[in-house]
Tab-separated table of C-alpha atoms in Angstrom:
chain	number	residue	atom	x	y	z
A	24	MET	CA	58.468	43.537	-52.687
A	25	SER	CA	58.714	39.648	-52.562
A	26	SER	CA	56.018	37.579	-50.715
A	27	SER	CA	59.000	36.062	-48.504
A	28	ALA	CA	60.249	39.764	-47.702
A	29	THR	CA	56.853	40.623	-46.890
A	30	MET	CA	56.328	37.761	-44.111
A	31	ALA	CA	59.923	38.639	-42.760
A	32	VAL	CA	58.504	42.065	-41.991
A	33	ALA	CA	55.994	42.716	-39.086
A	34	GLU	CA	52.946	44.052	-40.933
A	35	VAL	CA	50.886	46.584	-39.200
A	36	SER	CA	47.496	48.141	-41.069
A	37	SER	CA	46.065	51.380	-39.970
A	38	ALA	CA	43.118	50.215	-42.372
A	39	SER	CA	42.837	47.138	-40.094
A	40	TYR	CA	41.776	48.924	-37.212
A	41	THR	CA	38.436	49.423	-38.143
A	42	LYS	CA	37.896	45.746	-38.173
A	43	ALA	CA	39.220	44.719	-34.622
A	44	ARG	CA	38.920	41.679	-32.900
A	45	LEU	CA	40.935	40.519	-30.127
A	46	LEU	CA	41.926	36.930	-29.721
A	47	LYS	CA	43.154	35.061	-26.560
A	48	SER	CA	46.085	32.608	-27.076
A	49	SER	CA	44.181	30.299	-24.684
A	50	GLN	CA	41.454	30.112	-27.633
A	51	ILE	CA	44.295	28.843	-29.810
A	52	SER	CA	43.636	24.846	-29.957
A	53	SER	CA	45.701	22.523	-31.875
A	54	LEU	CA	42.543	21.182	-33.441
A	55	SER	CA	41.974	22.845	-36.674
A	56	THR	CA	38.138	23.030	-36.041
A	57	HIS	CA	38.461	24.920	-32.965
A	58	LEU	CA	40.730	27.282	-34.448
A	59	HIS	CA	38.269	27.660	-37.606
A	60	LYS	CA	35.281	28.076	-35.093
A	61	HIS	CA	36.601	30.843	-32.925
A	62	ARG	CA	39.176	32.804	-35.373
A	63	HIS	CA	36.688	35.741	-36.300
A	64	SER	CA	34.805	35.749	-32.806
A	65	ALA	CA	34.691	38.439	-30.452
A	66	PHE	CA	35.980	37.502	-27.156
A	67	ARG	CA	36.431	39.482	-23.544
A	68	PRO	CA	39.964	41.089	-22.844
A	69	LEU	CA	41.901	38.887	-20.413
A	70	PRO	CA	40.721	39.896	-16.888
A	71	ARG	CA	42.779	41.603	-14.627
A	72	THR	CA	42.914	39.710	-11.323
A	73	GLN	CA	45.279	38.432	-8.758
A	74	HIS	CA	44.742	34.938	-10.312
A	75	ALA	CA	46.908	34.490	-13.016
A	76	ARG	CA	45.892	32.437	-16.398
A	77	ILE	CA	48.008	30.505	-18.725
A	78	SER	CA	46.592	28.778	-21.690
A	79	CYS	CA	47.982	25.531	-23.919
A	80	SER	CA	46.852	24.184	-26.984
A	81	VAL	CA	45.301	21.291	-25.398
A	82	ALA	CA	41.505	20.443	-25.909
A	83	PRO	CA	39.302	20.338	-23.129
A	84	ASN	CA	38.369	16.705	-23.957
A	85	GLN	CA	42.061	15.834	-23.759
A	86	VAL	CA	42.180	16.650	-20.015
A	87	GLU	CA	42.400	13.441	-17.946
A	88	ALA	CA	43.354	14.534	-14.442
A	89	PRO	CA	42.429	18.290	-13.918
A	90	ILE	CA	44.318	20.174	-10.965
A	91	PRO	CA	41.718	20.723	-8.355
A	92	VAL	CA	41.162	24.646	-8.548
A	93	GLN	CA	38.279	26.899	-7.444
A	94	ALA	CA	34.754	26.571	-8.733
A	95	LYS	CA	34.147	28.251	-12.049
A	96	ASP	CA	31.420	29.598	-13.756
A	97	PRO	CA	30.398	26.690	-16.437
A	98	LYS	CA	29.091	29.116	-18.492
A	99	ASN	CA	32.879	30.727	-19.076
A	100	LYS	CA	34.467	27.218	-20.141
A	101	SER	CA	34.360	27.934	-23.658
A	102	ASP	CA	36.705	30.884	-23.068
A	103	CYS	CA	39.818	28.882	-22.709
A	104	TYR	CA	41.172	25.487	-23.317
A	105	GLY	CA	43.520	23.008	-21.635
A	106	VAL	CA	44.718	22.560	-17.959
A	107	PHE	CA	46.788	25.705	-17.933
A	108	CYS	CA	43.855	27.975	-18.493
A	109	LEU	CA	42.257	26.828	-15.161
A	110	THR	CA	42.498	29.912	-12.719
A	111	TYR	CA	44.617	29.234	-9.329
A	112	ASP	CA	46.085	31.577	-6.314
A	113	LEU	CA	49.749	31.964	-7.283
A	114	LYS	CA	50.537	32.226	-3.450
A	115	ALA	CA	49.398	29.029	-3.076
A	116	GLU	CA	52.378	27.656	-4.762
A	117	GLU	CA	55.737	27.278	-2.953
A	118	GLU	CA	57.836	28.546	-5.963
A	119	THR	CA	56.059	31.835	-6.553
A	120	LYS	CA	56.271	33.290	-2.915
A	121	SER	CA	58.757	35.883	-4.202
A	122	TRP	CA	56.928	36.919	-7.268
A	123	LYS	CA	55.705	40.305	-8.292
A	124	LYS	CA	52.589	41.944	-9.663
A	125	LEU	CA	51.914	41.130	-13.191
A	126	ILE	CA	53.638	43.442	-16.075
A	127	ASN	CA	51.539	44.124	-18.987
A	128	VAL	CA	53.773	44.086	-21.957
A	129	ALA	CA	52.159	45.099	-25.472
A	130	VAL	CA	54.039	44.337	-28.714
A	131	SER	CA	53.202	45.703	-32.169
A	132	GLY	CA	54.181	43.834	-35.105
A	133	ALA	CA	54.432	40.358	-32.955
A	134	ALA	CA	54.476	38.530	-36.119
A	135	GLY	CA	57.531	39.566	-37.457
A	136	MET	CA	61.224	38.453	-37.583
A	137	ILE	CA	62.518	40.912	-34.683
A	138	SER	CA	59.741	39.719	-32.390
A	139	ASN	CA	60.235	36.337	-33.170
A	140	HIS	CA	63.537	36.980	-31.214
A	141	LEU	CA	62.265	39.365	-28.808
A	142	LEU	CA	59.391	37.600	-27.415
A	143	PHE	CA	61.241	34.732	-26.137
A	144	LYS	CA	63.780	36.915	-24.382
A	145	LEU	CA	60.838	38.457	-22.580
A	146	ALA	CA	58.927	35.742	-21.483
A	147	SER	CA	62.141	33.772	-20.130
A	148	GLY	CA	62.822	36.500	-17.640
A	149	GLU	CA	66.015	37.921	-19.084
A	150	VAL	CA	64.501	41.280	-19.518
A	151	PHE	CA	62.500	42.172	-16.526
A	152	GLY	CA	64.059	39.519	-13.833
A	153	PRO	CA	63.613	36.009	-12.879
A	154	ASP	CA	60.802	36.687	-10.253
A	155	GLN	CA	58.655	38.953	-12.455
A	156	PRO	CA	55.675	37.508	-14.260
A	157	ILE	CA	54.591	39.140	-17.331
A	158	THR	CA	51.683	39.548	-19.393
A	159	LEU	CA	52.141	39.548	-23.315
A	160	LYS	CA	49.802	41.326	-25.641
A	161	LEU	CA	50.524	41.096	-29.389
A	162	LEU	CA	49.309	43.207	-31.824
A	163	GLY	CA	49.156	42.180	-35.745
A	164	SER	CA	47.352	42.898	-38.709
A	165	GLU	CA	44.379	40.793	-40.242
A	166	ARG	CA	47.037	39.442	-42.881
A	167	SER	CA	49.389	38.222	-40.065
A	168	ILE	CA	46.326	36.980	-37.518
A	169	GLN	CA	47.440	33.001	-38.243
A	170	ALA	CA	51.117	33.834	-37.946
A	171	LEU	CA	50.132	35.318	-34.401
A	172	GLU	CA	48.373	32.337	-33.352
A	173	GLY	CA	51.409	30.468	-34.613
A	174	VAL	CA	53.519	32.649	-31.948
A	175	ALA	CA	51.195	32.387	-29.432
A	176	MET	CA	51.238	28.655	-29.542
A	177	GLU	CA	55.012	28.401	-29.524
A	178	LEU	CA	55.157	30.709	-26.211
A	179	GLU	CA	52.748	28.296	-24.631
A	180	ASP	CA	54.585	25.072	-25.791
A	181	SER	CA	57.552	26.781	-24.353
A	182	LEU	CA	56.412	26.426	-20.447
A	183	TYR	CA	57.955	29.702	-19.375
A	184	PRO	CA	56.699	29.759	-15.384
A	185	LEU	CA	56.817	33.841	-15.679
A	186	LEU	CA	54.769	33.813	-18.905
A	187	ARG	CA	50.841	34.161	-17.207
A	188	GLU	CA	48.826	35.358	-19.863
A	189	VAL	CA	49.052	35.925	-23.817
A	190	SER	CA	46.606	37.575	-26.013
A	191	ILE	CA	46.619	38.330	-29.536
A	192	GLY	CA	44.473	41.185	-31.904
A	193	ILE	CA	44.559	43.605	-34.390
A	194	ASP	CA	43.093	46.360	-32.453
A	195	PRO	CA	45.372	48.405	-30.620
A	196	TYR	CA	42.600	50.215	-28.456
A	197	GLU	CA	42.127	46.173	-27.214
A	198	VAL	CA	45.777	44.880	-27.365
A	199	PHE	CA	47.042	48.032	-25.556
A	200	GLN	CA	44.761	48.036	-22.525
A	201	ASP	CA	46.425	48.858	-19.320
A	202	ALA	CA	49.881	48.378	-21.049
A	203	GLU	CA	52.792	48.994	-18.592
A	204	TRP	CA	55.689	48.879	-21.610
A	205	ALA	CA	54.702	49.205	-25.246
A	206	LEU	CA	57.271	47.908	-27.958
A	207	LEU	CA	56.152	49.612	-31.370
A	208	ILE	CA	58.182	47.184	-33.572
A	209	GLY	CA	55.656	46.515	-36.788
A	210	ALA	CA	55.919	49.079	-39.338
A	211	LYS	CA	56.251	49.065	-43.312
A	212	PRO	CA	59.883	48.824	-44.925
A	213	ARG	CA	61.023	51.064	-47.436
A	214	GLY	CA	60.386	49.135	-50.783
A	215	PRO	CA	62.266	50.041	-54.108
A	216	GLY	CA	61.895	53.462	-55.634
A	217	MET	CA	59.758	54.700	-52.292
A	218	GLU	CA	60.811	58.115	-51.323
A	219	ARG	CA	61.768	58.746	-47.901
A	220	ALA	CA	58.763	61.310	-47.719
A	221	ASP	CA	56.416	58.422	-48.559
A	222	LEU	CA	57.672	56.019	-45.649
A	223	LEU	CA	57.371	58.640	-43.304
A	224	ASP	CA	53.907	59.490	-44.143
A	225	ILE	CA	52.676	55.690	-44.455
A	226	ASN	CA	54.382	54.503	-41.210
A	227	GLY	CA	53.557	57.761	-39.520
A	228	GLN	CA	49.767	57.121	-39.947
A	229	ILE	CA	50.413	53.885	-38.131
A	230	PHE	CA	51.945	55.386	-35.265
A	231	ALA	CA	49.279	58.161	-34.932
A	232	GLU	CA	46.940	55.812	-34.667
A	233	GLN	CA	48.959	53.650	-31.779
A	234	GLY	CA	49.418	57.027	-30.042
A	235	LYS	CA	45.976	57.479	-29.740
A	236	ALA	CA	45.051	53.819	-28.584
A	237	LEU	CA	48.311	54.273	-25.831
A	238	ASN	CA	46.922	57.726	-24.880
A	239	ALA	CA	43.131	55.984	-24.524
A	240	VAL	CA	43.999	52.897	-22.861
A	241	ALA	CA	47.126	52.267	-21.627
A	242	SER	CA	48.563	52.678	-18.259
A	243	ARG	CA	48.906	56.592	-17.736
A	244	ASN	CA	53.042	55.983	-16.881
A	245	VAL	CA	53.431	53.230	-19.968
A	246	LYS	CA	57.009	53.400	-21.273
A	247	VAL	CA	57.150	53.344	-24.899
A	248	ILE	CA	60.021	51.954	-27.295
A	249	VAL	CA	59.591	52.762	-30.766
A	250	VAL	CA	61.577	50.232	-33.388
A	251	GLY	CA	59.688	50.633	-36.332
A	252	ASN	CA	61.481	53.123	-39.019
A	253	PRO	CA	61.827	56.280	-39.155
A	254	CYS	CA	61.992	55.463	-35.518
A	255	ASN	CA	62.988	58.958	-34.370
A	256	THR	CA	60.228	60.687	-36.281
A	257	ASN	CA	57.764	57.863	-35.668
A	258	ALA	CA	58.079	58.494	-31.840
A	259	LEU	CA	57.460	62.151	-31.943
A	260	ILE	CA	54.272	61.270	-33.909
A	261	CYS	CA	53.271	58.758	-31.309
A	262	LEU	CA	54.067	61.005	-28.444
A	263	LYS	CA	52.198	64.056	-29.880
A	264	ASN	CA	49.248	61.815	-30.235
A	265	ALA	CA	49.489	60.525	-26.607
A	266	PRO	CA	48.872	64.191	-24.581
A	267	ASN	CA	48.023	62.378	-21.465
A	268	ILE	CA	51.294	60.199	-21.093
A	269	PRO	CA	54.475	62.459	-20.630
A	270	ALA	CA	56.372	62.800	-23.595
A	271	THR	CA	59.493	61.668	-21.565
A	272	ASN	CA	58.051	58.020	-21.790
A	273	PHE	CA	58.878	57.728	-25.190
A	274	HIS	CA	61.734	56.354	-26.690
A	275	ALA	CA	63.490	55.785	-30.264
A	276	LEU	CA	65.757	52.822	-30.448
A	277	THR	CA	69.346	53.788	-31.056
A	278	ARG	CA	70.708	51.038	-28.863
A	279	LEU	CA	71.717	48.807	-31.572
A	280	ASP	CA	73.722	51.725	-33.146
A	281	GLU	CA	75.474	52.199	-29.633
A	282	ASN	CA	76.313	48.375	-29.469
A	283	ARG	CA	77.623	48.478	-32.909
A	284	ALA	CA	79.875	51.632	-32.197
A	285	LYS	CA	81.223	49.792	-29.141
A	286	CYS	CA	82.134	46.694	-31.126
A	287	GLN	CA	84.159	48.789	-33.873
A	288	LEU	CA	85.953	50.450	-31.088
A	289	ALA	CA	86.659	47.369	-29.051
A	290	LEU	CA	88.130	45.906	-32.425
A	291	LYS	CA	90.394	48.805	-33.239
A	292	ALA	CA	91.663	48.993	-29.524
A	293	GLY	CA	92.385	44.901	-29.390
A	294	VAL	CA	90.219	44.788	-26.501
A	295	PHE	CA	86.898	42.970	-25.467
A	296	TYR	CA	83.322	45.255	-25.856
A	297	ASP	CA	83.010	45.501	-22.140
A	298	LYS	CA	85.825	47.682	-21.663
A	299	VAL	CA	83.964	50.300	-23.895
A	300	SER	CA	81.676	52.962	-21.906
A	301	ASN	CA	80.356	56.133	-21.889
A	302	MET	CA	79.343	55.510	-25.815
A	303	THR	CA	76.816	57.940	-27.140
A	304	ILE	CA	74.916	57.933	-30.450
A	305	TRP	CA	73.731	61.497	-31.210
A	306	GLY	CA	70.535	62.190	-33.229
A	307	ASN	CA	68.460	60.528	-35.730
A	308	HIS	CA	68.513	56.807	-36.302
A	309	SER	CA	69.788	56.731	-39.945
A	310	THR	CA	73.135	57.887	-41.820
A	311	THR	CA	73.020	61.191	-40.401
A	312	GLN	CA	73.804	59.678	-36.776
A	313	VAL	CA	76.767	60.638	-34.934
A	314	PRO	CA	78.733	57.838	-32.746
A	315	ASP	CA	80.863	59.868	-30.207
A	316	PHE	CA	83.925	59.018	-29.757
A	317	LEU	CA	84.878	62.087	-28.026
A	318	ASN	CA	83.249	61.275	-24.691
A	319	ALA	CA	83.502	57.396	-24.919
A	320	ARG	CA	86.128	55.549	-22.845
A	321	ILE	CA	87.993	52.503	-23.378
A	322	ASP	CA	89.137	50.846	-20.108
A	323	GLY	CA	88.497	54.070	-18.308
A	324	LEU	CA	90.637	56.460	-20.787
A	325	PRO	CA	89.237	58.727	-23.487
A	326	VAL	CA	89.310	56.970	-26.698
A	327	LYS	CA	91.431	59.353	-28.370
A	328	GLU	CA	94.205	58.469	-26.025
A	329	VAL	CA	93.960	54.893	-26.804
A	330	ILE	CA	93.028	54.886	-30.537
A	331	LYS	CA	95.730	57.597	-31.904
A	332	ASP	CA	94.517	57.203	-35.470
A	333	HIS	CA	91.990	59.979	-35.322
A	334	LYS	CA	91.389	60.169	-38.752
A	335	TRP	CA	90.062	56.087	-38.556
A	336	LEU	CA	87.756	57.620	-35.822
A	337	GLU	CA	86.416	60.486	-38.168
A	338	GLU	CA	85.869	58.775	-41.079
A	339	GLU	CA	86.241	54.929	-41.281
A	340	PHE	CA	84.782	54.185	-37.686
A	341	THR	CA	81.647	56.795	-38.129
A	342	GLU	CA	80.956	55.328	-41.524
A	343	LYS	CA	81.083	51.673	-40.453
A	344	VAL	CA	78.588	52.230	-37.621
A	345	GLN	CA	76.435	54.320	-39.900
A	346	ASN	CA	76.424	51.662	-42.453
A	347	ARG	CA	76.494	48.593	-40.680
A	348	GLY	CA	73.011	47.495	-41.183
A	349	GLY	CA	73.118	47.730	-44.795
A	350	VAL	CA	76.343	45.743	-45.033
A	351	LEU	CA	75.001	43.054	-43.147
A	352	ILE	CA	72.072	42.840	-45.637
A	353	LYS	CA	74.572	42.536	-48.146
A	354	LYS	CA	76.359	39.884	-46.533
A	355	TRP	CA	73.604	37.729	-45.273
A	356	GLY	CA	70.735	38.778	-47.308
A	357	ARG	CA	68.492	39.570	-44.392
A	358	SER	CA	68.002	42.436	-41.851
A	359	SER	CA	69.608	42.513	-38.406
A	360	ALA	CA	66.438	41.252	-36.630
A	361	ALA	CA	68.431	39.306	-33.846
A	362	SER	CA	70.869	42.009	-33.000
A	363	THR	CA	67.778	44.520	-32.703
A	364	ALA	CA	65.981	42.342	-30.746
A	365	VAL	CA	69.079	41.866	-28.097
A	366	SER	CA	69.366	45.916	-28.624
A	367	VAL	CA	65.598	46.251	-27.271
A	368	VAL	CA	66.487	44.254	-24.560
A	369	ASP	CA	69.366	46.285	-23.569
A	370	ALA	CA	67.446	49.308	-23.864
A	371	ILE	CA	64.788	48.084	-21.528
A	372	LYS	CA	67.242	46.790	-19.166
A	373	SER	CA	69.174	50.220	-19.292
A	374	LEU	CA	66.034	51.706	-17.950
A	375	VAL	CA	64.973	49.096	-15.260
A	376	THR	CA	68.303	48.827	-13.668
A	377	PRO	CA	70.550	51.558	-12.120
A	378	THR	CA	73.238	52.648	-14.531
A	379	PRO	CA	76.611	51.954	-13.654
A	380	GLU	CA	78.585	54.780	-11.719
A	381	GLY	CA	80.305	57.234	-14.396
A	382	ASP	CA	78.600	55.578	-17.321
A	383	TRP	CA	75.412	56.195	-19.576
A	384	PHE	CA	73.455	54.859	-22.618
A	385	SER	CA	71.986	56.271	-25.529
A	386	THR	CA	68.235	56.264	-26.355
A	387	GLY	CA	66.398	58.792	-28.749
A	388	VAL	CA	64.033	60.924	-26.302
A	389	TYR	CA	62.061	63.944	-26.468
A	390	THR	CA	64.613	67.048	-26.528
A	391	ASN	CA	62.284	69.716	-24.799
A	392	GLY	CA	64.515	71.071	-21.910
A	393	ASN	CA	67.974	69.518	-22.873
A	394	PRO	CA	70.941	70.861	-21.713
A	395	TYR	CA	73.108	70.996	-24.953
A	396	GLY	CA	71.243	73.355	-27.336
A	397	ILE	CA	69.676	71.014	-29.460
A	398	ALA	CA	66.508	72.373	-31.069
A	399	GLU	CA	63.571	71.445	-28.999
A	400	ASP	CA	60.393	69.599	-30.104
A	401	ILE	CA	62.023	66.595	-31.781
A	402	VAL	CA	63.219	63.231	-30.763
A	403	PHE	CA	66.938	63.030	-30.734
A	404	SER	CA	69.113	60.429	-29.169
A	405	MET	CA	71.507	61.537	-26.527
A	406	PRO	CA	73.188	60.214	-23.384
A	407	CYS	CA	71.272	59.328	-20.368
A	408	ARG	CA	71.399	57.537	-16.958
A	409	SER	CA	68.685	56.012	-15.004
A	410	LYS	CA	68.086	54.915	-11.380
A	411	GLY	CA	66.490	51.707	-12.655
A	412	ASP	CA	63.071	53.093	-12.072
A	413	GLY	CA	62.009	53.241	-15.773
A	414	ASP	CA	62.920	56.922	-15.928
A	415	TYR	CA	65.870	58.824	-16.977
A	416	GLU	CA	67.926	61.674	-17.019
A	417	LEU	CA	70.187	63.385	-19.438
A	418	VAL	CA	73.994	63.353	-18.923
A	419	LYS	CA	75.451	66.818	-18.437
A	420	GLU	CA	79.241	66.341	-18.149
A	421	VAL	CA	79.945	65.897	-22.109
A	422	LYS	CA	81.824	67.886	-24.053
A	423	PHE	CA	81.866	69.020	-27.584
A	424	ASP	CA	84.481	69.984	-30.203
A	425	ASP	CA	83.614	71.548	-33.614
A	426	TYR	CA	83.503	68.090	-35.315
A	427	LEU	CA	81.283	66.569	-33.204
A	428	TRP	CA	78.904	69.408	-33.151
A	429	ASN	CA	78.859	69.972	-36.898
A	430	ARG	CA	77.733	66.671	-37.150
A	431	ILE	CA	75.006	66.825	-34.673
A	432	LYS	CA	73.732	69.986	-36.223
A	433	LYS	CA	73.217	68.015	-39.574
A	434	SER	CA	71.443	65.092	-37.999
A	435	GLU	CA	69.419	68.268	-36.081
A	436	ALA	CA	68.759	69.612	-39.589
A	437	GLU	CA	67.426	66.289	-40.808
A	438	LEU	CA	64.930	65.527	-37.992
A	439	LEU	CA	63.856	69.193	-38.205
A	440	ALA	CA	63.001	68.613	-42.002
A	441	GLU	CA	61.262	65.127	-40.954
A	442	LYS	CA	59.057	66.986	-38.686
A	443	ARG	CA	57.941	69.380	-41.062
A	444	CYS	CA	57.049	66.380	-43.295
A	445	VAL	CA	54.692	64.757	-40.600
A	446	ALA	CA	53.033	67.953	-39.532
A	447	HIS	CA	49.554	66.612	-40.546
A	448	LEU	CA	50.153	63.843	-38.190
A	449	THR	CA	51.260	65.552	-35.184
A	450	GLY	CA	48.508	68.626	-35.130
A	451	GLU	CA	50.762	71.163	-36.400
A	452	GLY	CA	49.470	72.111	-39.869
A	453	VAL	CA	49.866	70.646	-43.322
A	454	GLY	CA	53.035	68.662	-43.914
A	455	PHE	CA	55.625	70.179	-46.446
A	456	CYS	CA	58.748	67.802	-47.335
A	457	ASP	CA	61.879	69.773	-47.793
A	458	LEU	CA	64.273	66.638	-46.655
A	459	PRO	CA	67.814	68.339	-46.874
A	460	ASP	CA	68.897	64.508	-48.505
A	461	ASP	CA	67.419	61.375	-49.237
A	462	THR	CA	69.412	59.634	-46.482
A	463	MET	CA	69.022	56.231	-45.878
A	464	LEU	CA	68.285	54.256	-42.894
A	465	PRO	CA	71.225	52.032	-41.564
A	466	GLY	CA	69.411	48.924	-42.623
A	467	GLU	CA	68.638	50.142	-46.173
A	468	VAL	CA	70.479	49.020	-49.247
């Protein structure tokens, strides 16, 4: 793998967890001497109080007219730089009277390309709302720590009013502290000659460790969205290593596949994509995924009534959705980082916003108790609805035909085989890999 490709991927190294340090963006100075001085020092995690803290890359001696604030302990002055690290009461500011309690959002692989698009959407208020302040906790590796500092500096320089705190680090046990949302993006990509079984094991170790960290220090109701591939099985590994967190709180990202399917149906029908609803992606985020045109609708009508070319639906449409990521790489020479970030935003908003009446969305969730007859104890993409409280319920009023069911069973078989392959990471014995086919991820070539 080339060095440029390596830089484009969020790096997470399980070996780095034993050398943990937490760095706060408030300790990132524009002066290189300060960066050098503090980079390898241990600092206390950001305090959780009613007083928010923002940091900026301005050294203390550059402050000419400090805003009057509460008295501070001089001993703590070295912990931050710049006027924005001064504490103040949010309630004292007119524009913040309607603001809510801070949300703690942790992001792994925060120095990668997907995060480069996602973090600024989170900080702007696009995801959780224009009156919802957030804290960003960014996880990287020892190799990406300087890049993380740069990310934090850009976030500071953007002056987002809702972004009250930023912290960076390489230890998930510190970065995930009190996290209410965990967006797990960092994972190793599949390189040339790498078997899918090898990828499952390498990334599985990362997500096993992160699951343990979430179990130890995150909010008991943390919502976890796994983006790093193979995301379905990584989500299963993560939830198995976090027994104190409800299994229903874990999601594997299949929203990009849903968005791609809506796009293709809209193009074929000659309508704008907002006319496409009730789109389900069933199964694994791989080339066995099943874009469901049987239950989908276009302008309120069943897709098969609008698009009469059923052969196109069964063959070309399905293959286009399954292979869209790989085609994009061939065209552009890079992966779909921007649209993946958009789909993460869509996935979160689907959980924090009530689902429109009669519609639903796709997400990979734990199958125990599902009403469809899909094998239990795996993470499988299925149709869901939400009341906007962060939770979801599975949609019951879906129908199946032989075409749809046979393809669902193929994706199920693949996920069951992946589960056996990572049994050593889920506490279920020795891993045994008997993958039915060496299927590819949608973004692989």
